[in-house]
Coordinates of C-alpha atoms and ligand atoms in Angstrom, one line a residue:
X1157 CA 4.4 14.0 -12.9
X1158 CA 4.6 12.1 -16.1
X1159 CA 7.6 10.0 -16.6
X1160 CA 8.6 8.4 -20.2
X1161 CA 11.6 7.1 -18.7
X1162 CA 11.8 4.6 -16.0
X1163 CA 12.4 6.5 -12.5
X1164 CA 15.1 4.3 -11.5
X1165 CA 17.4 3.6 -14.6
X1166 CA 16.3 6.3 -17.2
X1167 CA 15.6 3.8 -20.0
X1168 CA 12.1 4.6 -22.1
X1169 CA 9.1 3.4 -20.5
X1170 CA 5.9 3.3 -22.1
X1171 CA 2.3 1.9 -20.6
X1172 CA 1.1 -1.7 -21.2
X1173 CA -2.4 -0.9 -20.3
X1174 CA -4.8 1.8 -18.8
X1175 CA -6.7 2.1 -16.0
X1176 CA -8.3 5.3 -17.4
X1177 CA -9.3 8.5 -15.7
X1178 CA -8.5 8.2 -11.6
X1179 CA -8.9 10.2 -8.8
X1180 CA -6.6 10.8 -5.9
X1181 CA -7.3 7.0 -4.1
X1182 CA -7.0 8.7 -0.5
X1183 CA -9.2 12.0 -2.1
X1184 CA -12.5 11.5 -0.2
X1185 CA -14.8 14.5 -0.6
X1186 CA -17.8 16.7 -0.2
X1187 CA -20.4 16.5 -2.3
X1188 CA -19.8 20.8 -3.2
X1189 CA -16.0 19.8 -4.2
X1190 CA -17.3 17.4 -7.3
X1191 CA -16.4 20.0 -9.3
X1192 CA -12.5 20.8 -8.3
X1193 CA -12.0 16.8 -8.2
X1194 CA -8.7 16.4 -9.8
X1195 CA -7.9 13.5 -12.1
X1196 CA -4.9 12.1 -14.3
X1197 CA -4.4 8.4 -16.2
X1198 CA -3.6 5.5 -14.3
X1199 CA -1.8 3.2 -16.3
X1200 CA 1.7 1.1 -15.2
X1201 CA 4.7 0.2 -17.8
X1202 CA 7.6 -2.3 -17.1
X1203 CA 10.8 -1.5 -17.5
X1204 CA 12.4 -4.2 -19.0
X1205 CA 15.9 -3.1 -18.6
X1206 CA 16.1 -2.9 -14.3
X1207 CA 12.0 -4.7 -13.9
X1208 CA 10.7 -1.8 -12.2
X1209 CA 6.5 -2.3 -12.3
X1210 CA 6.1 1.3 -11.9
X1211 CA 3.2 3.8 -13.0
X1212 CA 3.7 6.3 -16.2
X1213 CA 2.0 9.3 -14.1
X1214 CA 1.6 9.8 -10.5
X1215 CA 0.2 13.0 -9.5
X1216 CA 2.7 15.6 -7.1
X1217 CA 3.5 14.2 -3.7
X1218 CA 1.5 17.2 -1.8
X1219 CA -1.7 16.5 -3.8
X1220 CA -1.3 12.7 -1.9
X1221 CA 0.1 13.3 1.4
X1222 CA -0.9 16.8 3.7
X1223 CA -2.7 18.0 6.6
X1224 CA -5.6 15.5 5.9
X1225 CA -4.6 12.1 5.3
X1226 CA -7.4 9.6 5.3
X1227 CA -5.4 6.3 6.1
X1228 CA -4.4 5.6 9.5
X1229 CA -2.4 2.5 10.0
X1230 CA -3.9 1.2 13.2
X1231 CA -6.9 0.9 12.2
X1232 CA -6.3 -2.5 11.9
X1233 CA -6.1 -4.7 14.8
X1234 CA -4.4 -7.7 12.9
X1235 CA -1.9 -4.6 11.4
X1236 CA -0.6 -4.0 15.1
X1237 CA 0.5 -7.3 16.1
X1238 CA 2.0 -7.6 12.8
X1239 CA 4.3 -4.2 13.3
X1240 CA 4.5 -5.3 17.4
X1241 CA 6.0 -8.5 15.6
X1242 CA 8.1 -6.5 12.9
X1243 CA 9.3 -4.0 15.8
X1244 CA 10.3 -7.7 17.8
X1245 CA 12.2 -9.0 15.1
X1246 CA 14.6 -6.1 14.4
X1247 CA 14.8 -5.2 18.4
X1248 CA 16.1 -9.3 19.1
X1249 CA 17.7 -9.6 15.6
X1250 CA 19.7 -6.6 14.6
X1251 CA 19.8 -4.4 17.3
X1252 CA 20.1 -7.0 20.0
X1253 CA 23.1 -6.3 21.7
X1254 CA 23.9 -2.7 20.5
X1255 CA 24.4 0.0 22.5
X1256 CA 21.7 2.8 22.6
X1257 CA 20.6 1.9 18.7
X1258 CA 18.7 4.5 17.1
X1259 CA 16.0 3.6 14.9
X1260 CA 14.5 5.6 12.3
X1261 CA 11.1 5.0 10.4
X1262 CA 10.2 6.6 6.9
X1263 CA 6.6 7.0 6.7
X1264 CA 5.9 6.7 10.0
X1265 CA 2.5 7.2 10.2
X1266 CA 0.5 7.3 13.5
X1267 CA 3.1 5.6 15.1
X1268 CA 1.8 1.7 14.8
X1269 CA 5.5 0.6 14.8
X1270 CA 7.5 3.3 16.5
X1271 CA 5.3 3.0 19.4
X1272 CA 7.0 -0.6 20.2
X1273 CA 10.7 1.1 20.1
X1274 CA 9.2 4.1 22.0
X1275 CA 7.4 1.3 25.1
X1276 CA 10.9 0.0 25.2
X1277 CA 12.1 3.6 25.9
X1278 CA 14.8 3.1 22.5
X1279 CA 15.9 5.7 20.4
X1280 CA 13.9 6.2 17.4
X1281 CA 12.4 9.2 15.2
X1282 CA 9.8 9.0 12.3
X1283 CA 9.4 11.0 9.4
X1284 CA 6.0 11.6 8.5
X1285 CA 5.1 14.3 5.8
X1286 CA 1.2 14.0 6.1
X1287 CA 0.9 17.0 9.5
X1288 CA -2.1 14.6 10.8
X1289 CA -1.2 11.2 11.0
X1290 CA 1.9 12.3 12.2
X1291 CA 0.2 14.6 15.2
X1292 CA -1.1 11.2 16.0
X1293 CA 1.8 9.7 16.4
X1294 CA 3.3 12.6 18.5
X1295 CA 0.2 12.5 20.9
X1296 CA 1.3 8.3 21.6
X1297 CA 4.9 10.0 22.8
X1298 CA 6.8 9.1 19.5
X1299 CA 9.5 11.7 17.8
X1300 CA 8.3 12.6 14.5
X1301 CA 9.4 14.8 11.7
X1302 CA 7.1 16.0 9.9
X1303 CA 8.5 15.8 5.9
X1304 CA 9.4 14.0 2.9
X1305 CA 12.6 11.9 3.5
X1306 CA 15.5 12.5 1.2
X1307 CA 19.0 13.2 0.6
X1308 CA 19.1 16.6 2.3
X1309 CA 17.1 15.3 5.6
X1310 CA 19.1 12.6 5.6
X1311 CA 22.0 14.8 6.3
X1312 CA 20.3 17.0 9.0
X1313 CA 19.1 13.7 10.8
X1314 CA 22.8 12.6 11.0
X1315 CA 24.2 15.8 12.0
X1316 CA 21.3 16.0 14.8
X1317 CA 21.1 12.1 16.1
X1318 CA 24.4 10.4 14.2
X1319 CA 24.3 7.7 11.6
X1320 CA 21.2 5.0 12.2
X1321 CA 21.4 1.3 13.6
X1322 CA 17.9 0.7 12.0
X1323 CA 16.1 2.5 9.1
X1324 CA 12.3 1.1 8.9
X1325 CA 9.8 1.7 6.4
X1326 CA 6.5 -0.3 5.6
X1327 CA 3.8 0.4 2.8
X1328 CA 6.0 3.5 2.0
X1329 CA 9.2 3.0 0.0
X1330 CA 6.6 2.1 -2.9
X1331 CA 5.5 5.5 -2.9
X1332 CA 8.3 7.6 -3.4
X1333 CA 8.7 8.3 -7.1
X1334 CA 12.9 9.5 -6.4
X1335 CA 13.6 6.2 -5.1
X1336 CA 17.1 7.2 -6.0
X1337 CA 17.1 10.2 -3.8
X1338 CA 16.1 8.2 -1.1
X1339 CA 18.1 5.5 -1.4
X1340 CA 21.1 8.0 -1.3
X1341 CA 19.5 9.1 1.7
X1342 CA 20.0 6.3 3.7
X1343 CA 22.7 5.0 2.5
X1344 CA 24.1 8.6 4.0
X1345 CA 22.3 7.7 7.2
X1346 CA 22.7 4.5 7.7
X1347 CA 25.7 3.2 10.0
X1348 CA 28.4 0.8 8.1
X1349 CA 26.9 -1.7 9.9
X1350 CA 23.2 -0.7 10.0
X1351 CA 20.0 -2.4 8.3
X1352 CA 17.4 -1.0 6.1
X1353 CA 14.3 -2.9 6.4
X1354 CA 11.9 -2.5 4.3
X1355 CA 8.0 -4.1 3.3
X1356 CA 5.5 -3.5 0.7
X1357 CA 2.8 -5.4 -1.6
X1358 CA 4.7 -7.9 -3.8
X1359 CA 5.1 -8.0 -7.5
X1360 CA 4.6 -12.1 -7.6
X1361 CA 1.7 -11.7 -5.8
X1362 CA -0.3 -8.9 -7.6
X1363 CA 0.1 -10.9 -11.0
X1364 CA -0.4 -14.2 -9.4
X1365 CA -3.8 -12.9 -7.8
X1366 CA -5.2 -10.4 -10.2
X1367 CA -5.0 -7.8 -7.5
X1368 CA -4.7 -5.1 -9.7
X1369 CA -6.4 -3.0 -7.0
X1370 CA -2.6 -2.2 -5.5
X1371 CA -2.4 -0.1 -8.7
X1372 CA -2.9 3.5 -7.8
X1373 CA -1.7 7.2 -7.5
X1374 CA 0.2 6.2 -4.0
X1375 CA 1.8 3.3 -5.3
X1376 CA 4.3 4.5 -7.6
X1377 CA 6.3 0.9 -7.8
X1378 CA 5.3 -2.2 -7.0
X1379 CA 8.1 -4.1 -6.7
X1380 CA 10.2 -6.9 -6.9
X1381 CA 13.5 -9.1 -4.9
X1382 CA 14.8 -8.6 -8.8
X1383 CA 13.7 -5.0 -9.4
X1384 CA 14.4 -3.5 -5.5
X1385 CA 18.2 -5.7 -5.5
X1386 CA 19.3 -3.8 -8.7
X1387 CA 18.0 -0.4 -7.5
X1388 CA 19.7 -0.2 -4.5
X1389 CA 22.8 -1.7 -6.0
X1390 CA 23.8 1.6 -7.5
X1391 CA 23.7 3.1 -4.2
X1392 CA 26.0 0.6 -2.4
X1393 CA 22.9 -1.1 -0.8
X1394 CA 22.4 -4.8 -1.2
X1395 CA 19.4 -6.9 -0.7
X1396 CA 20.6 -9.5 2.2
X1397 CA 17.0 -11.0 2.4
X1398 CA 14.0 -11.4 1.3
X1399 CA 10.7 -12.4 3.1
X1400 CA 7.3 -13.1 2.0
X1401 CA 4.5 -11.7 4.6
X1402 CA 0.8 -12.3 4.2
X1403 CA 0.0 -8.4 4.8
X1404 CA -1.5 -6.5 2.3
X1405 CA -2.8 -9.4 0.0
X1406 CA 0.8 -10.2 -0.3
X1407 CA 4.2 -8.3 0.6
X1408 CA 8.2 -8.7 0.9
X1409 CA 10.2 -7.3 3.3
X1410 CA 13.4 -6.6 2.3
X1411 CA 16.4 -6.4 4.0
X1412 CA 19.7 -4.3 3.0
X1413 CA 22.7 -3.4 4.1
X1414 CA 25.8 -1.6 2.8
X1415 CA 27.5 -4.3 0.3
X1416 CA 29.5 -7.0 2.3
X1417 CA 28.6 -5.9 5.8
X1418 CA 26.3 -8.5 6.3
X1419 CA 25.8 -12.3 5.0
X1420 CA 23.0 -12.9 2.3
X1421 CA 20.1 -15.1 3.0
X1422 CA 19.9 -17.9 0.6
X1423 CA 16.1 -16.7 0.9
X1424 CA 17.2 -13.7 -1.6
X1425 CA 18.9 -16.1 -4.9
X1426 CA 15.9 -18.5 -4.2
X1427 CA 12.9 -15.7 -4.4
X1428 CA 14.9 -14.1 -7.6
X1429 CA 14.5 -18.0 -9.2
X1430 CA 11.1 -17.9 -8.4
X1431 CA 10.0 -14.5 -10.2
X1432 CA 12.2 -16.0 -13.2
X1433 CA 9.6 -19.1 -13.4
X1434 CA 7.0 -16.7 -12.6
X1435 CA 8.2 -15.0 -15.9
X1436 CA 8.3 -11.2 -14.3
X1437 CA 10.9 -10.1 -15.7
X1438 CA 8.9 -11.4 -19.7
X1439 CA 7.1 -8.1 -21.0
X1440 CA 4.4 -10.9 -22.6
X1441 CA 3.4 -11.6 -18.3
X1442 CA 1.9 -8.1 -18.5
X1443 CA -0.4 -8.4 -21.4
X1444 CA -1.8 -11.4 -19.5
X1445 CA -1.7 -9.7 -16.4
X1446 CA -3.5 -6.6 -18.3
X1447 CA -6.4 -9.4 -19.6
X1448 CA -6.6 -11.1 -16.4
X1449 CA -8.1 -7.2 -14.7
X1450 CA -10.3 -7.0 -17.8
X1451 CA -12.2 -10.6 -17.1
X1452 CA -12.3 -9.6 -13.4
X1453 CA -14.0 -6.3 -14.0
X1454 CA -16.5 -8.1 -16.3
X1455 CA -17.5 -10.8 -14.2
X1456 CA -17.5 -8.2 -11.2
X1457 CA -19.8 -6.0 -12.8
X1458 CA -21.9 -9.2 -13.6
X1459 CA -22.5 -10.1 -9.9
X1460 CA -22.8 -6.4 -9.5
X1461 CA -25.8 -5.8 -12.2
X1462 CA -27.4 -9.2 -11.4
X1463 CA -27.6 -7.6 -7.7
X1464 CA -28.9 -5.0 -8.8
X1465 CA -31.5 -6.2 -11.0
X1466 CA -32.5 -8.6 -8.5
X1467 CA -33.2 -5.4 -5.9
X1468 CA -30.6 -6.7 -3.5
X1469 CA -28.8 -4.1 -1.1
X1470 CA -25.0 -4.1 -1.6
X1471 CA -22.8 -2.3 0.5
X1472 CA -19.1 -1.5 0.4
X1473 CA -17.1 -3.0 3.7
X1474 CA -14.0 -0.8 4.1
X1475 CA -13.4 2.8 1.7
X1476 CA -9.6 1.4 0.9
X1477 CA -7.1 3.2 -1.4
X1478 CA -7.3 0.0 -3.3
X1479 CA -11.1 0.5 -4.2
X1480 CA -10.6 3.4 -5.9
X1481 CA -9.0 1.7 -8.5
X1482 CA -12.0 -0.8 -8.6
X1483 CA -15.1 1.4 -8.7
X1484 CA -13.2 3.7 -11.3
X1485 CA -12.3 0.9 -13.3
X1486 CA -15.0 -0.9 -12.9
X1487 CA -17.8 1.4 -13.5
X1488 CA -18.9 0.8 -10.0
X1489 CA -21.7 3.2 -9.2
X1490 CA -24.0 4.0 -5.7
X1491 CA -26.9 2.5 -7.8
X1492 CA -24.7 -0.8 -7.2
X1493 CA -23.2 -0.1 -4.1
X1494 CA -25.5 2.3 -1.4
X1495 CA -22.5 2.9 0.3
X1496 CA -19.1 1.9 2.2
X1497 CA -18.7 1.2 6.0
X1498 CA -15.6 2.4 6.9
X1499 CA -14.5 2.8 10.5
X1500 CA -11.8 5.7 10.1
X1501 CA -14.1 9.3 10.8
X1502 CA -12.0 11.5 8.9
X1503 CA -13.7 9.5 5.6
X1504 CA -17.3 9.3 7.0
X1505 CA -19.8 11.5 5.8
X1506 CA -17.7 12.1 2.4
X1507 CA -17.8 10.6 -0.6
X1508 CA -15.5 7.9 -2.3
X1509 CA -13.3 9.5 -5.1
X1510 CA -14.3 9.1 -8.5
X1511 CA -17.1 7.4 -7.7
X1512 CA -18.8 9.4 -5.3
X1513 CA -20.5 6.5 -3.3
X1514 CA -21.1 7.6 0.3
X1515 CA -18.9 6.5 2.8
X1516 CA -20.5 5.6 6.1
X1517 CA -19.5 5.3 9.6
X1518 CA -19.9 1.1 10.4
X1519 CA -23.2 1.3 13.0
X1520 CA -24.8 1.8 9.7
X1521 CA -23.7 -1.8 8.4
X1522 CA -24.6 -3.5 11.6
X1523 CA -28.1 -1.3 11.9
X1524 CA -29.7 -2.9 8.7
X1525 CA -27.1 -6.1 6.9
X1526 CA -27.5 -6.1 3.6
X1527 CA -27.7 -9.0 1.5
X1528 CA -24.5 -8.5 0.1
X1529 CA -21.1 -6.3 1.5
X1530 CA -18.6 -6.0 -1.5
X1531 CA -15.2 -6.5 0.3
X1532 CA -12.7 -4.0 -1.2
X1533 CA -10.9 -4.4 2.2
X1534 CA -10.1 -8.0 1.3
X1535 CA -6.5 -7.9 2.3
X1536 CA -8.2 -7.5 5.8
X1537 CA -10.6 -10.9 5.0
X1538 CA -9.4 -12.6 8.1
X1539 CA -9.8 -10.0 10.5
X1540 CA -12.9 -9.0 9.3
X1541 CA -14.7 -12.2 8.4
X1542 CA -13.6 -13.4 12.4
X1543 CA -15.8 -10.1 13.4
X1544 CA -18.6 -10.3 11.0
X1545 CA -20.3 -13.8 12.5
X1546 CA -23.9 -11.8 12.9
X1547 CA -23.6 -11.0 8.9
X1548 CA -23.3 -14.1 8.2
X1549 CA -25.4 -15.8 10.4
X1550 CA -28.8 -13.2 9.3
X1551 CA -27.6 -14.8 5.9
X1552 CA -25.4 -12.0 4.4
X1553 CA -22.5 -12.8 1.7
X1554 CA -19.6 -11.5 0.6
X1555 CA -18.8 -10.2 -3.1
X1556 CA -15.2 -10.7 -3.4
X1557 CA -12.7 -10.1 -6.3
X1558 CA -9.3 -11.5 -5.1
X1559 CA -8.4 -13.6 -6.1
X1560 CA -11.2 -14.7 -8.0
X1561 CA -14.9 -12.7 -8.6
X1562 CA -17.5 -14.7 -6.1
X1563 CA -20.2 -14.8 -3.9
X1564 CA -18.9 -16.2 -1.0
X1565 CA -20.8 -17.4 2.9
Ligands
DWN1974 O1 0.1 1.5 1.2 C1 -0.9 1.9 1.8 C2 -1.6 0.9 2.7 C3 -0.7 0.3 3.7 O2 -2.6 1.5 3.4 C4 -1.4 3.2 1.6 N1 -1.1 3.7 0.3 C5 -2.8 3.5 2.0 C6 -3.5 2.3 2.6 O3 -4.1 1.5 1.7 P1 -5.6 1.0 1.9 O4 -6.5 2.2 2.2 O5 -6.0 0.2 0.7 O6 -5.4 0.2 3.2 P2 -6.3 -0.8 4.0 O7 -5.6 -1.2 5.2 O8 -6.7 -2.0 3.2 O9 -7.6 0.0 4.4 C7 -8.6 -0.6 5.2 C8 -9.8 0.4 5.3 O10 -10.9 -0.3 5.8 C9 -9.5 1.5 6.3 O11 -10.1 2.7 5.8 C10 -10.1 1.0 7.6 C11 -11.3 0.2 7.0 N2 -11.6 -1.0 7.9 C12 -12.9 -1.1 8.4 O12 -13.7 -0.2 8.1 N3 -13.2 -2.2 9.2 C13 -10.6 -1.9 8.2 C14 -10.9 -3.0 9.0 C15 -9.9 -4.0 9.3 C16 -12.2 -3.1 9.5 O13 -12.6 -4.1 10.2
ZN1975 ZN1 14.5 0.8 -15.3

């Protein structure tokens, strides 16, 4: 769906810059379905009326999220303490004290944050609308609906459970291109009282970094304390505070509540300062933004051809959403990179979108290193690089692009 005005405030949008041609990030595929591969233009535009950093087309919501949904959340060991700690925060902060809260997550996923309300035997419920991360989640015990959040389920979840103490979403509010239909939804389901607790990657932190690689169909928004505080403000939600997390290369989590229930964090005013020095909200922060990707992909593709003519092995560590961006954009091809570990099976043995680099289960990284692994799963770079000691020990680098293109031990 192509928008040329902006999805929250209906003023005319138009792109600062192109990504080009893109597959579906998620889209892994058989060699035979090459030929069906679908495509459409990524490129973002700014609203300069309400800030939203939002993307000019994103392909239909069932084309992204269904029965075969390549990401699963837990994958990630660091990712489960962070939700365990997420889950600990709003069970001893908000809901501490309530009786028999109910908690409801959007985007639930496999369950890597319900399942710490579910141990503690509390109310919840997820809505998941991709059927097989969400029969994932129902195998670990946790209630889950499978469907798109909105107004209307808003209602039926009410009329079913009653109003919610909690409503939790990470890595997902940033994918719903009616974030005005949602945001009406839980206002409707949210209790007078309750909390709506967000997270996703950061504005500041994607311009800051260069990490233009959160730029893709799934992330309709990337957004801001400025851009998410006047979004919700028409619905009678406002942003009570506002806290930077290292997840995801850089996120917020944001926390609402219906206007004047709660006190506001002086966290909020003082991250709204910050995005003012940072110049977000200046249309010219874009352009440089937009030059900043275009020196990264050439000095990328430098390391990249110099590899190659040198006859070193390169291989891919982790077949992210993210790196779909990256190898489009880039021009990555499998005469740079043989291939991408990745430990989820439902993407081994496929190829990556676009690209079409084969993805590879990981005993075929450990069974011969190369000299080099390209990390597009940099936001994991602590977890991974902790792991990867024997890599680096037989003498093998890391190619990384975040926040600056290197060769790194
Ligand atoms: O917003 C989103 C985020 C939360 O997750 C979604 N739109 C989709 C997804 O984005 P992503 O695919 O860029 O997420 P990750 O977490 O960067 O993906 C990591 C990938 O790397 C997974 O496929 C698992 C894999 N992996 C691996 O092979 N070895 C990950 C780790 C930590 C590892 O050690
Ligand atoms: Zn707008």
């Amino acid at each position: 769906m192509k928008s040329d005005t902006c999805r929250v405030c209906g003023t005319p949008i138009s792109k600062f810059m192109t990504f080009g041609r893109m597959p579906i990030a998620n889209g892994f595929l058989m060699a035979e379905e090459i030929k069906d591969e679908y495509f459409f233009e990524l490129a973002p535009a700014f609203c300069e009326s309400c800030n939203m950093f939002q993307l000019v087309e994103q392909p239909e919501p069932e084309k992204m999220f269904h029965g075969h949904y390549a990401f699963y959340s837990s994958t990630s060991r660091y990712m489960q303490a962070h939700f365990a700690h997420f889950a600990a925060s709003v069970m001893d902060g908000p809901l501490a004290g309530r009786t028999d809260p109910f908690v409801v997550e959007l985007g639930s996923n496999d369950g890597i944050m319900l399942q710490n309300f579910h141990q503690r035997g509390m109310r919840h419920l997820g809505v998941e609308p991709s059927v097989n991360v969400a029969e994932a989640a129902r195998a670990k015990g946790i209630n889950t609906v499978g469907a798109f959040f909105g107004r209307d389920l808003a209602g039926k979840i009410t009329a079913e459970h009653g109003q919610a103490d909690a409503i939790l979403a990470a890595n997902v509010m940033c994918h719903i291109p009616d974030l005005n239909g949602v945001a009406e939804g839980v206002a409707r389901l949210l209790k007078p009282d309750g909390v709506f607790i967000f997270e996703d990657p950061y504005l500041g932190d994607m311009i800051a970094k260069t990490s233009y690689d959160q730029i893709y169909d799934e992330h309709v928004f990337i957004f801001s304390v400025t851009s998410v505080a006047r979004a919700f403000a028409s619905h009678g939600l406002e942003v009570i505070d506002a806290e930077p997390q290292i997840t995801h290369g850089g996120s917020m989590r944001y926390t609402l509540s219906p206007k004047g229930a709660r006190p506001v964090s002086e966290r909020v005013a003082a991250q709204v300062a910050k995005e003012h020095e940072q110049g977000l909200q200046k249309p010219q922060t874009y352009l440089g933004f937009k030059r900043n990707c275009e020196t990264s992909r050439e000095k990328l593709m430098a390391v990249l051809e110099t590899a190659r003519k040198d006859g070193k092995r390169v291989v891919g560590y982790g077949a992210t959403s993210k790196s779909t961006t990256v190898t489009c954009y880039c021009g990555i091809t499998p005469t740079h990179v043989q291939f991408i570990s990745d430990t989820t099976p439902i993407k081994q043995g496929k190829l990556s979108p676009g690209a079409h680099i084969p993805v590879k289960p990981y005993s075929e990284f450990t069974r011969a290193w190369p000299d080099y692994a390209l990390l597009f799963a940099w936001n994991h770079a602590a977890e991974i690089r902790e792991k990867e000691t024997a890599f680096a020990a037989a003498g093998g680098r890391w190619i990384v692009y975040v926040p600056e293109v290197g060769i790194v031990a």
